[in-house]
Structure formats: structure tokens, C-alpha cells
CSV table of C-alpha atoms in Angstrom, one decimal:
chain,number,residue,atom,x,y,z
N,1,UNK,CA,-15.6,-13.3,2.9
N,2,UNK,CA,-16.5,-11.8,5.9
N,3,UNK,CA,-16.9,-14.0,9.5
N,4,UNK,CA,-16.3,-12.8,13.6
N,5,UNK,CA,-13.4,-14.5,15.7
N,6,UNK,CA,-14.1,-16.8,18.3
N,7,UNK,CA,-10.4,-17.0,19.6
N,8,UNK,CA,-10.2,-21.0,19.1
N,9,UNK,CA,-10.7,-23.0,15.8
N,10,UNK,CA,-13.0,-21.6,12.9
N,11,UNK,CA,-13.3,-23.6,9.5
N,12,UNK,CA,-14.5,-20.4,7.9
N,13,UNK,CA,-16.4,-21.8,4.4
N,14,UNK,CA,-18.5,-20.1,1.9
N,15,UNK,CA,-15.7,-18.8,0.1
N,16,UNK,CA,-16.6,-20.9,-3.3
N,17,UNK,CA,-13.4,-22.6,-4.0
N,18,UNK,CA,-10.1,-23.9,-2.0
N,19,UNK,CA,-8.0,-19.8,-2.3
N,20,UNK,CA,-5.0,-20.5,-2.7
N,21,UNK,CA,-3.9,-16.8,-1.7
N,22,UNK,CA,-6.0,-15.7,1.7
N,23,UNK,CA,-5.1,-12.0,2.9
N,24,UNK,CA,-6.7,-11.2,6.0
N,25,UNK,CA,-7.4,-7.9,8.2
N,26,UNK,CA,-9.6,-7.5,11.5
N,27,UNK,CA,-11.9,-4.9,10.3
N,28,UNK,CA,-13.2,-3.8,14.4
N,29,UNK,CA,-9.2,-3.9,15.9
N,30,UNK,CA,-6.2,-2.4,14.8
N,31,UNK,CA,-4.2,-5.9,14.5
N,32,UNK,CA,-1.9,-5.8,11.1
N,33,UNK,CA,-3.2,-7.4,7.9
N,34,UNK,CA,-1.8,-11.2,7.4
N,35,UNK,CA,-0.8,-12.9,4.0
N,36,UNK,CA,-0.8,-16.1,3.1
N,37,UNK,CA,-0.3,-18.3,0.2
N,38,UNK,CA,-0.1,-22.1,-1.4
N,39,UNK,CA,3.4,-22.1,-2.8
N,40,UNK,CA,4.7,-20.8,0.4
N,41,UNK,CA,3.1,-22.9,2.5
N,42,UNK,CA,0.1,-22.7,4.5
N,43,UNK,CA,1.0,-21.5,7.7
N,44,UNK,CA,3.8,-19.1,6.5
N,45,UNK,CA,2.8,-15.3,7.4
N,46,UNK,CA,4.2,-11.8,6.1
N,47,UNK,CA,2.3,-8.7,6.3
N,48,UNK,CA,1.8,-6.4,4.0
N,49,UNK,CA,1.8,-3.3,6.5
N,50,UNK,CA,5.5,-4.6,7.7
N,51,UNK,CA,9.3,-5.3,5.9
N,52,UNK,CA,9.5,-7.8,8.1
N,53,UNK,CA,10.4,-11.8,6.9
N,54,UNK,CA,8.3,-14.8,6.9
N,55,UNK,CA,7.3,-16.1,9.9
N,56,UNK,CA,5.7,-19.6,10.5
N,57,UNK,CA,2.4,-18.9,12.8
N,58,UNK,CA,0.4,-22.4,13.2
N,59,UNK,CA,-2.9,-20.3,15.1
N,60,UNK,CA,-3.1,-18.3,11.8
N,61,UNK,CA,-4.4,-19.6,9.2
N,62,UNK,CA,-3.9,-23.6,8.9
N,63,UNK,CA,-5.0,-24.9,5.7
N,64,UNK,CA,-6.5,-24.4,2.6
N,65,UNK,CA,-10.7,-26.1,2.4
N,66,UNK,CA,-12.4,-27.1,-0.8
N,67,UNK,CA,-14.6,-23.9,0.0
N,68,UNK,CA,-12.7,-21.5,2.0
N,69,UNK,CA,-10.1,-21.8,4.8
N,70,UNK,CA,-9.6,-22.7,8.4
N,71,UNK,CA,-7.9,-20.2,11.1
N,72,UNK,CA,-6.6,-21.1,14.6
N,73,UNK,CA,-6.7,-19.2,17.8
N,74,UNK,CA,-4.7,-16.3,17.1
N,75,UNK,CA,-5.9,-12.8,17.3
N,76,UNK,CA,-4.4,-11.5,14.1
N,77,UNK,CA,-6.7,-14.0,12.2
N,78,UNK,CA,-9.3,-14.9,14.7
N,79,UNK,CA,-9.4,-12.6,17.7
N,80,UNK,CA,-12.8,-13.8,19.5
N,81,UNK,CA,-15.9,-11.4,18.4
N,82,UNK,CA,-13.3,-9.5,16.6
N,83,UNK,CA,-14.9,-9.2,12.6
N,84,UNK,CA,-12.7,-10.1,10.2
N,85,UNK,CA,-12.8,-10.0,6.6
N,86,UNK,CA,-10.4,-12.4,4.0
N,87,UNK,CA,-9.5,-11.6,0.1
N,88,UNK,CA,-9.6,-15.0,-1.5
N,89,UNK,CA,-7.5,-15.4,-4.6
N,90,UNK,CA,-7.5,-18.9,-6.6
N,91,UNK,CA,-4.3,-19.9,-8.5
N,92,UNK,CA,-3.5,-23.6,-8.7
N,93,UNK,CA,-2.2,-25.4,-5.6
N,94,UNK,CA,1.4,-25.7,-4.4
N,95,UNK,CA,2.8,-24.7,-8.1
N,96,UNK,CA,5.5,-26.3,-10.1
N,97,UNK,CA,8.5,-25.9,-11.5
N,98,UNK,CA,9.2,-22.8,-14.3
N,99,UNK,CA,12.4,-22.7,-16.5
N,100,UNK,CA,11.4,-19.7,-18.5
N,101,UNK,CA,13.9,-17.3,-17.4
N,102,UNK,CA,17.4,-17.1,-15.8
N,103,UNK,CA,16.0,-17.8,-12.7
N,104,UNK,CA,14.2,-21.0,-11.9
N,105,UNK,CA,10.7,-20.2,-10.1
N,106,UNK,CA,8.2,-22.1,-8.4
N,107,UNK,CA,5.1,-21.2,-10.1
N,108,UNK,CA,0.6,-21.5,-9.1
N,109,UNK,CA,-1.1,-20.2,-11.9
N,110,UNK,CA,-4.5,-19.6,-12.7
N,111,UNK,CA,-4.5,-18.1,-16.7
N,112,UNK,CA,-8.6,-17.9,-16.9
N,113,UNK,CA,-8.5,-15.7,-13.7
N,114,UNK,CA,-5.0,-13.6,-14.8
N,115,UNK,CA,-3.2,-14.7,-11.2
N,116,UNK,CA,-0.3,-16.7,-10.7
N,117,UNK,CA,2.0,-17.0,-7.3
N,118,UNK,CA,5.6,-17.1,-8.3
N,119,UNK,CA,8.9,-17.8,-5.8
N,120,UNK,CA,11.9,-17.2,-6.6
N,121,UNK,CA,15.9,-17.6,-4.9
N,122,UNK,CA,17.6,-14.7,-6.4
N,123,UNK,CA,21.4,-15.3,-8.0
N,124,UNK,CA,24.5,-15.3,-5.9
N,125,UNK,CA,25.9,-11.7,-7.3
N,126,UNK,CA,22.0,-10.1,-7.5
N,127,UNK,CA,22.8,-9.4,-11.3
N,128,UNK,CA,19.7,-8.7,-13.5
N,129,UNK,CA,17.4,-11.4,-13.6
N,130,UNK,CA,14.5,-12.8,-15.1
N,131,UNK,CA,11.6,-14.3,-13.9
N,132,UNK,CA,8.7,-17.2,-15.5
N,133,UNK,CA,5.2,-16.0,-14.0
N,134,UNK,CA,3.3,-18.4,-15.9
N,135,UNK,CA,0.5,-16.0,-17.0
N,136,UNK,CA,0.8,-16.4,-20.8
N,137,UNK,CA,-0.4,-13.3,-20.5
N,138,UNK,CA,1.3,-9.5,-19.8
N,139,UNK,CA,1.4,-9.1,-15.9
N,140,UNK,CA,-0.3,-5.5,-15.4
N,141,UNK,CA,0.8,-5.4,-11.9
N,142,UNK,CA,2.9,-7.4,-9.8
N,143,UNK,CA,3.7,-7.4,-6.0
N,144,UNK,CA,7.6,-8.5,-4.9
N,145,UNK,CA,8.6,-9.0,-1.3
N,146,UNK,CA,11.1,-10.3,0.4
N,147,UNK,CA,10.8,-13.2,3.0
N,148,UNK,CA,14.1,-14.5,3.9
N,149,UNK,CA,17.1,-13.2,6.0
N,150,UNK,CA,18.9,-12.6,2.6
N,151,UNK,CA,16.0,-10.1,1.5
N,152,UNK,CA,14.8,-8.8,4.4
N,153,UNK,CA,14.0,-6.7,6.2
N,154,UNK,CA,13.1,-4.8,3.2
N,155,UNK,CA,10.2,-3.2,1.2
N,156,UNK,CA,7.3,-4.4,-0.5
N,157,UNK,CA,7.9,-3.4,-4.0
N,158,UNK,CA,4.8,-2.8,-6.2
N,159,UNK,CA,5.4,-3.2,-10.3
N,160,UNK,CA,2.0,-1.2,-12.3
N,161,UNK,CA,1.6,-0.4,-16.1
N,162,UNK,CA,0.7,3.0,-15.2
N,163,UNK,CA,3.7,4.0,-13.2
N,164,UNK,CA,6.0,2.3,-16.2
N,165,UNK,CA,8.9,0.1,-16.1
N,166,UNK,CA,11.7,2.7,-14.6
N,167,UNK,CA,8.8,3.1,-11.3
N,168,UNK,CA,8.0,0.8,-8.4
N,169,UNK,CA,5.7,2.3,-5.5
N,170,UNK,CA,5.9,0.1,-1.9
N,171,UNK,CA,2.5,-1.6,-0.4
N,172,UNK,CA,3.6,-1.0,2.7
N,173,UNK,CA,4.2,2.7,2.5
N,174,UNK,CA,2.3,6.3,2.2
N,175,UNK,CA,5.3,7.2,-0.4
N,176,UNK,CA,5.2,8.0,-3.8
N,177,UNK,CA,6.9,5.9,-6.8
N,178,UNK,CA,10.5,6.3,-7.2
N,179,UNK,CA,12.6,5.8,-10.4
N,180,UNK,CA,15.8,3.7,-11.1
N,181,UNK,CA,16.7,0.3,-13.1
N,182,UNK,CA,17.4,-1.3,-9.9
N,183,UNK,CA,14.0,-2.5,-9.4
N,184,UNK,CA,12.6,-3.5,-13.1
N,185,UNK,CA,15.5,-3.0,-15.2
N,186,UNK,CA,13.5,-0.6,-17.2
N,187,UNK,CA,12.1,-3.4,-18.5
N,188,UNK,CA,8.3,-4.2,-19.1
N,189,UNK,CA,7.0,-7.5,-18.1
N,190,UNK,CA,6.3,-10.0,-21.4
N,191,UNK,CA,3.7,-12.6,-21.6
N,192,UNK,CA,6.1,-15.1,-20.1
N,193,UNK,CA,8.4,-13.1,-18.5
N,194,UNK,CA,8.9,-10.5,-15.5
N,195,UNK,CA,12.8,-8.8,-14.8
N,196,UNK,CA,14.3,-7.6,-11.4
N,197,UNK,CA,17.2,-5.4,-11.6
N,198,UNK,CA,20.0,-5.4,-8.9
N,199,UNK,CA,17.7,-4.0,-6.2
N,200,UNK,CA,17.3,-5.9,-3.1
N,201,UNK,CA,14.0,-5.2,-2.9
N,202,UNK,CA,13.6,-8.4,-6.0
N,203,UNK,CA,16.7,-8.9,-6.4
N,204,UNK,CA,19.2,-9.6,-2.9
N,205,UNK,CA,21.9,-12.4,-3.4
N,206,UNK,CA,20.7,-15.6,-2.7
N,207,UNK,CA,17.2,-14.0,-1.3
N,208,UNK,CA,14.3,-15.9,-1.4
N,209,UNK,CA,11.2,-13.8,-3.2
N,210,UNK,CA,7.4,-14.3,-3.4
N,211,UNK,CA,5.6,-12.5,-6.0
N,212,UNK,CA,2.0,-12.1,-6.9
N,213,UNK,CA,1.3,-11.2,-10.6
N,214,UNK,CA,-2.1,-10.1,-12.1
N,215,UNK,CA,-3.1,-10.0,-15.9
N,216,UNK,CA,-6.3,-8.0,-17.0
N,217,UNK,CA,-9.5,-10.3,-18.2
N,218,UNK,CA,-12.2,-8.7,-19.2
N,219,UNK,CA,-15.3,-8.6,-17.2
N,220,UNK,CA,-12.9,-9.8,-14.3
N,221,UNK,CA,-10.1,-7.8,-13.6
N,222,UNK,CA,-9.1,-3.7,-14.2
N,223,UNK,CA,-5.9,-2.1,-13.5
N,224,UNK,CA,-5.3,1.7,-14.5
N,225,UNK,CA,-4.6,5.3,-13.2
N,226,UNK,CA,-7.2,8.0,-12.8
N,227,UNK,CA,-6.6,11.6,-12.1
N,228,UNK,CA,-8.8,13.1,-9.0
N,229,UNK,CA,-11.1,16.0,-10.1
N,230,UNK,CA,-11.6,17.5,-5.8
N,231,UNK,CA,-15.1,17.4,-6.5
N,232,UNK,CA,-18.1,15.2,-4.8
N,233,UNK,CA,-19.2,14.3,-7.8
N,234,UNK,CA,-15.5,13.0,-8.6
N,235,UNK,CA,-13.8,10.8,-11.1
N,236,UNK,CA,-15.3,7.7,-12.9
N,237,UNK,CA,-13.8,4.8,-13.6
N,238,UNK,CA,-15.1,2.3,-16.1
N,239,UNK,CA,-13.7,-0.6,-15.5
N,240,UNK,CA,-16.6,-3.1,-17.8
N,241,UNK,CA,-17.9,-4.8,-14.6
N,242,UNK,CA,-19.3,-4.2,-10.9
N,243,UNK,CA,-16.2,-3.9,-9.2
N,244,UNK,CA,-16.5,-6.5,-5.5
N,245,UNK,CA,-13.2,-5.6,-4.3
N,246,UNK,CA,-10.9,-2.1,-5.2
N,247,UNK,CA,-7.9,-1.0,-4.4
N,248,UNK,CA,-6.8,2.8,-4.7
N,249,UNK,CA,-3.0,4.4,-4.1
N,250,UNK,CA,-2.2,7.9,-4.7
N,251,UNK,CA,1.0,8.6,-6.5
N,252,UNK,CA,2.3,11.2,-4.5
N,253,UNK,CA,4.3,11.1,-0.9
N,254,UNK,CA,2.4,12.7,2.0
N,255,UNK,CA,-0.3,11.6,5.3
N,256,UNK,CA,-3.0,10.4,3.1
N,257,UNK,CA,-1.2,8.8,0.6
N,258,UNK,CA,-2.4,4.7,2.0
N,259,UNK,CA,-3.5,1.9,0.0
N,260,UNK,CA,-7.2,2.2,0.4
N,261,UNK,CA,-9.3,-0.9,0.0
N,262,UNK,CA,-12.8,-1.1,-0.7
N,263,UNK,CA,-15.3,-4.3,-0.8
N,264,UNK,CA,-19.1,-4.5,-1.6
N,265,UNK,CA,-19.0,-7.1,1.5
N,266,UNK,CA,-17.8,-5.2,3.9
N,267,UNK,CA,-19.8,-2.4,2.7
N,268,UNK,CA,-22.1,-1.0,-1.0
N,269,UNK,CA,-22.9,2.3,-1.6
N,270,UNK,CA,-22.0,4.9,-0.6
N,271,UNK,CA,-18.8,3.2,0.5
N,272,UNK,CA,-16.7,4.9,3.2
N,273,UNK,CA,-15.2,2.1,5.3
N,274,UNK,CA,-11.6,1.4,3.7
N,275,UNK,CA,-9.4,-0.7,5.3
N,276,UNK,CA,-5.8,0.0,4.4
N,277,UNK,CA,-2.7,-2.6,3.0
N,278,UNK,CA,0.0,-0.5,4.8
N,279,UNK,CA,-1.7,-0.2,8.5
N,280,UNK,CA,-3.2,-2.2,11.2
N,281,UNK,CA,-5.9,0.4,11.7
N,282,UNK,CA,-9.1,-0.7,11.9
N,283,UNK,CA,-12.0,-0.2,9.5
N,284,UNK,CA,-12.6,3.4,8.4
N,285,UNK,CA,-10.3,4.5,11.1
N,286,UNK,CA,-7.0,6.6,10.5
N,287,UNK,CA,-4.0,6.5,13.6
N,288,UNK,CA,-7.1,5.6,16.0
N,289,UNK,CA,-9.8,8.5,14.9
N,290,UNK,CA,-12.4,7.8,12.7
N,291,UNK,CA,-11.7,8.6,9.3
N,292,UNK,CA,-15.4,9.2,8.4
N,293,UNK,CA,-14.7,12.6,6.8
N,294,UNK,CA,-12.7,11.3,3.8
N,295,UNK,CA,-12.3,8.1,1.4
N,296,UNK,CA,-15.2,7.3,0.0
N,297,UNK,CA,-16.0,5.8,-3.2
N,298,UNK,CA,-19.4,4.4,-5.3
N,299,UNK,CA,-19.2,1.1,-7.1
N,300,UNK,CA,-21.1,1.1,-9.8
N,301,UNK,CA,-22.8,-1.2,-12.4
N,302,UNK,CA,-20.0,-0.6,-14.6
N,303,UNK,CA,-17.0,0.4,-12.5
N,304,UNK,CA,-16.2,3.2,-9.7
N,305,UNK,CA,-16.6,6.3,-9.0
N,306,UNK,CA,-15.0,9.0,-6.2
N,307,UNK,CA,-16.9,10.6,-3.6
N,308,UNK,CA,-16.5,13.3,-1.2
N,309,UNK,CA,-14.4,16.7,-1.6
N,310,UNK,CA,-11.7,16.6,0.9
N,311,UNK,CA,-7.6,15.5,1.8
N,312,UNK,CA,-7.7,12.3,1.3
N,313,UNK,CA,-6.0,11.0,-2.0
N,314,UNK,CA,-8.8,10.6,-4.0
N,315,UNK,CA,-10.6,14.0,-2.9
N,316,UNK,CA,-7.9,16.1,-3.5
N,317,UNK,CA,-8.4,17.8,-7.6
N,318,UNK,CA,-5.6,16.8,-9.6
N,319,UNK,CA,-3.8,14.0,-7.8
N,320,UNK,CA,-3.3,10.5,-10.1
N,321,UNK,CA,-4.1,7.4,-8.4
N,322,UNK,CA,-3.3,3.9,-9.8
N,323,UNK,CA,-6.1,1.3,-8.9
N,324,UNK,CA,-6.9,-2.7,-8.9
N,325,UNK,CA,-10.2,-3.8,-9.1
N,326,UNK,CA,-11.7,-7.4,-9.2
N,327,UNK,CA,-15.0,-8.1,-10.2
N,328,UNK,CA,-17.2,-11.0,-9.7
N,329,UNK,CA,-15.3,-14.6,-10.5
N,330,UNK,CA,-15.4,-16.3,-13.8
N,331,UNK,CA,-18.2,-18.8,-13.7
N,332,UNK,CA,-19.7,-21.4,-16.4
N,333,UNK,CA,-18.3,-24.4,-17.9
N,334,UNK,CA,-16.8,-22.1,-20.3
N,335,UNK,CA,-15.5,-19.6,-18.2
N,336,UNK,CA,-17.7,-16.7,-19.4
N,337,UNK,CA,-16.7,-13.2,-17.5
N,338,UNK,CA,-19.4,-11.5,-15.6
N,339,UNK,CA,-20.0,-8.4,-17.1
């Protein structure tokens, strides 16, 4: 959903159901990109460029409207003529109570859509643990941070199926995955169940954890690694819808290694205005130049494809990227995909 800041109060609607997971980013000032969520509560902040903890921001974003979401007069979420754009997610209010694993969770779930919000208070002596997500399905990718003193400052830390269970990458980093049990357990994710090793990253005595767990649905959702060919007529990625919103992250450790994000509202084809999890850069800028020479991507009918022959992750030949990709929501009484 896109909308410009007037620096006051903004109900900003057209959104097409009450999210229950807004993620915000000014896409015309570098200001840093702003999560928020039901389960947490609505006026609780993290970011996911920062390791910081939770902070409680009443001029960010102050509730949660049957069709979208209303911000206050800060400038991270409503700087006045600042554009803005928000990634709405819908799971299922405040959540309840999960006893599925050996840690208690508070879980929002919504199993048509493949997206549930999950807290959790790790143990006392941050031995392996296990985790109810709710999904009934197997979580593809899952996104752990931190939001207490007891966890943080620390790392976002990034579970995909293509990286494997021994892997996490960080959301709020340039670097590459790195291997240990510490962080999974080497264990893969069930249809009930996710596991955090002794990490404190997930797993910090008595830290208090958010998580945000996706499951694929066809015609909906795509998750998956692709390897970069350094060509402008680079890689395709079928993906079995028109991807709205993708994410890209190459698996290596270097300058142009961000979490790029593309959206068909912010821009179609060809599209070459990323806005990036890990910075507060503006739109299709890099460290305050415009990045206009790299990172561009088609979307296509039928999923994505890369563009452009140059350094940036997906233009360099050989380099594997892991990607997210959301297509258009479910619709119809009987919650048909939209393929």
C-alpha cells in the first residue's frame, strides 16, 4: 500500500483487510524500515535494518483498521510529503495460546495464507527448544529476532529451505549464511513444529522472541534459490503466479550482498527501484547515490526474472540467491489462489 506523510494523523485504508503484520519504509528519505505486529502489540517497533530491542513508539503506527492501518506523527512512519510504502500481512489477531512444543508460544495464524506470528520466552538455561508455529503446514522460511534485554541487542536470524537446517543468514546484514547447530539444531522445521538451538540469536535465557513463519501455497506464496547467470537476459524464476511483492538475498558476504525488495506498487516493469530490509536508504539509492546502474528485476505473468549485467547480487554469473515472493491474496468464498 503505498500513501505520502503529512506529519500528523493518517488513517491510511485501502489495504483490503485489518494486517495484522504492517512493515513500513519511506521510499523518498533514508529513515530505517519499522515492524510491527498484532501479538506484539500495536505500537511496539523493531526494525529490521537494526539488533536493537523493542521499543514502544505511540506516533508510529497506532492501530490496526478493518481495511488498512492508522499512523501518527512520526517521521519514520509518516514524515509529512515523505512517500511511504507498507507490506501488509494478515494472520489472525492477537493470537492464542500454543502447547505444541517445549516451549509455550503465543501464536496468530492464518493457515489459508501459509503466515502465522509466533512469541516466544526462551527457557532459563537456553537449552534446545521447540517451538508451535501453528501453520499445520512446513514453515519454508522463518524470521527470529530478539526484542527484549535478555535477547538483545542481537541479530535478526533468517531460517530458509534452501540454505538447510545447519544455515541461518541475518535480515539485517550484507553477510553470507553461516553454519552451526546453535541456531536450528540441525533440525528441519515439521508441520507443527520449528527448533532453536542454544544460540542467542532464538534461543537467550529467559529472552523474549517474535518470529514470523511462512509456508508455500500455491498460486500465493514461492520461496526457493536461483543461481545468477551475469547476463541481461538473466535467470527466470517460475514461481506459478504474478509475483506483487519479492524479496532477493544473495548468499555470499560482500557490498552488494542487501536484502533487495521489489513491489509492482511501488514500481512494474522494468523494475529498478529496490528498497532494502537491512538499510534506511531510500528508494533505489545505495549509501546516498543512486543505485540506478544495478538491481533490476521483470515480474512476470508467471514469476521473475533478472535484469541488468552488473555487481549487484543478482547480476553477477554464478552467485545463488534465496528469494520470497507473494503473489496476489487468496480471494473467493473458497479461498481459490490466483494463479
Amino acid at each position: 500500500k503505498l500513501f505520502t506523510g503529512n506529519g500528523g494523523t493518517q488513517a491510511v485504508t485501502g489495504v483490503g483487510f485489518q494486517p495484522d503484520w504492517v512493515w513500513l519504509k519511506s521510499r523518498s528519505v533514508a529513515d530505517s524500515p519499522i515492524l510491527f505486529d498484532a501479538v506484539r502489540g500495536v505500537t511496539k517497533r523493531i526494525m529490521s535494518n537494526s539488533t536493537g530491542a523493542e521499543t514502544t513508539e505511540a506516533q508510529e503506527v497506532q492501530s490496526f483498521d478493518s481495511n488498512g492501518f492508522t499512523v501518527g506523527s512520526s517521521d519514520n512512519a509518516n514524515r509529512n510529503n515523505a512517500t511511504m510504502v507498507g507490506w501488509n500481512w494478515k494472520a489472525n489477531g492477537a493470537g492464542s495460546s500454543n502447547t505444541a512444543g517445549s516451549l509455550n508460544s503465543t501464536v496468530s495464524v492464518n493457515q489459508t495464507a501459509g503466515f502465522s506470528i509466533v512469541k516466544y520466552t526462551a527457557g532459563g538455561s537456553s537449552a534446545v527448544s521447540t517451538i508451535g508455529h501453528g501453520l499445520n503446514a512446513v514453515p519454508k522460511m522463518i524470521i527470529v529476532k530478539g526484542t527484549d534485554a535478555n535477547s538483545s541487542p542481537d541479530q535478526w536470524m533468517v531460517y530458509h529451505e534452501a540454505l538447510g537446517n545447519t544455515k541461518r543468514i541475518k535480515l539485517n546484514s550484507t553477510d553470507g549464511p553461516a553454519t552451526g547447530s546453535g541456531y536450528w539444531n540441525n533440525t528441519t522445521p515439521t508441520s507443527s513444529l520449528f527448533t532453536v538451538g542454544s544460540s542467542s540469536e532464538g534461543n537467550s535465557a529467559n529472552g523474549v522472541y517474535i518470529a514470523y513463519c511462512f509456508a508455500e501455497k500455491t498460486g500465493y506464496s514461492k520461496f526457493g534459490k536461483l543461481i545468477s547467470n551475469g547476463n541481461d537476459n538473466g535467470t527466470f524464476t517460475y514461481t506459478g503466479f504474478a509475483p506483487k511483492l519479492v524479496m532477493l538475498k544473495p548468499n555470499v558476504s560482500d557490498a552488494w550482498s542487501h536484502w533487495y525488495m521489489f513491489d509492482t506498487a511501488r514500481d512494474t516493469n522494468l523494475n529498478d527501484k529496490p528498497l532494502y530490509a537491512n538499510l534506511a536508504t531510500q528508494e533505489a539509492y545505495y549509501g546516498g547515490s543512486p543505485a540506478t546502474n544495478y538491481a533490476q528485476i521483470d515480474i512476470l505473468s508467471n514469476g521473475f526474472k533478472i535484469r541488468r549485467d552488473n555487481n549487484w547480487g543478482g547480476g553477477s554469473s554464478g552467485r545463488e540467491l534465496i528469494y520470497m515472493a507473494f503473489g496476489q491474496s487468496l480471494v473467493g468464498s473458497n479461498n481459490v489462489p490466483c494463479t
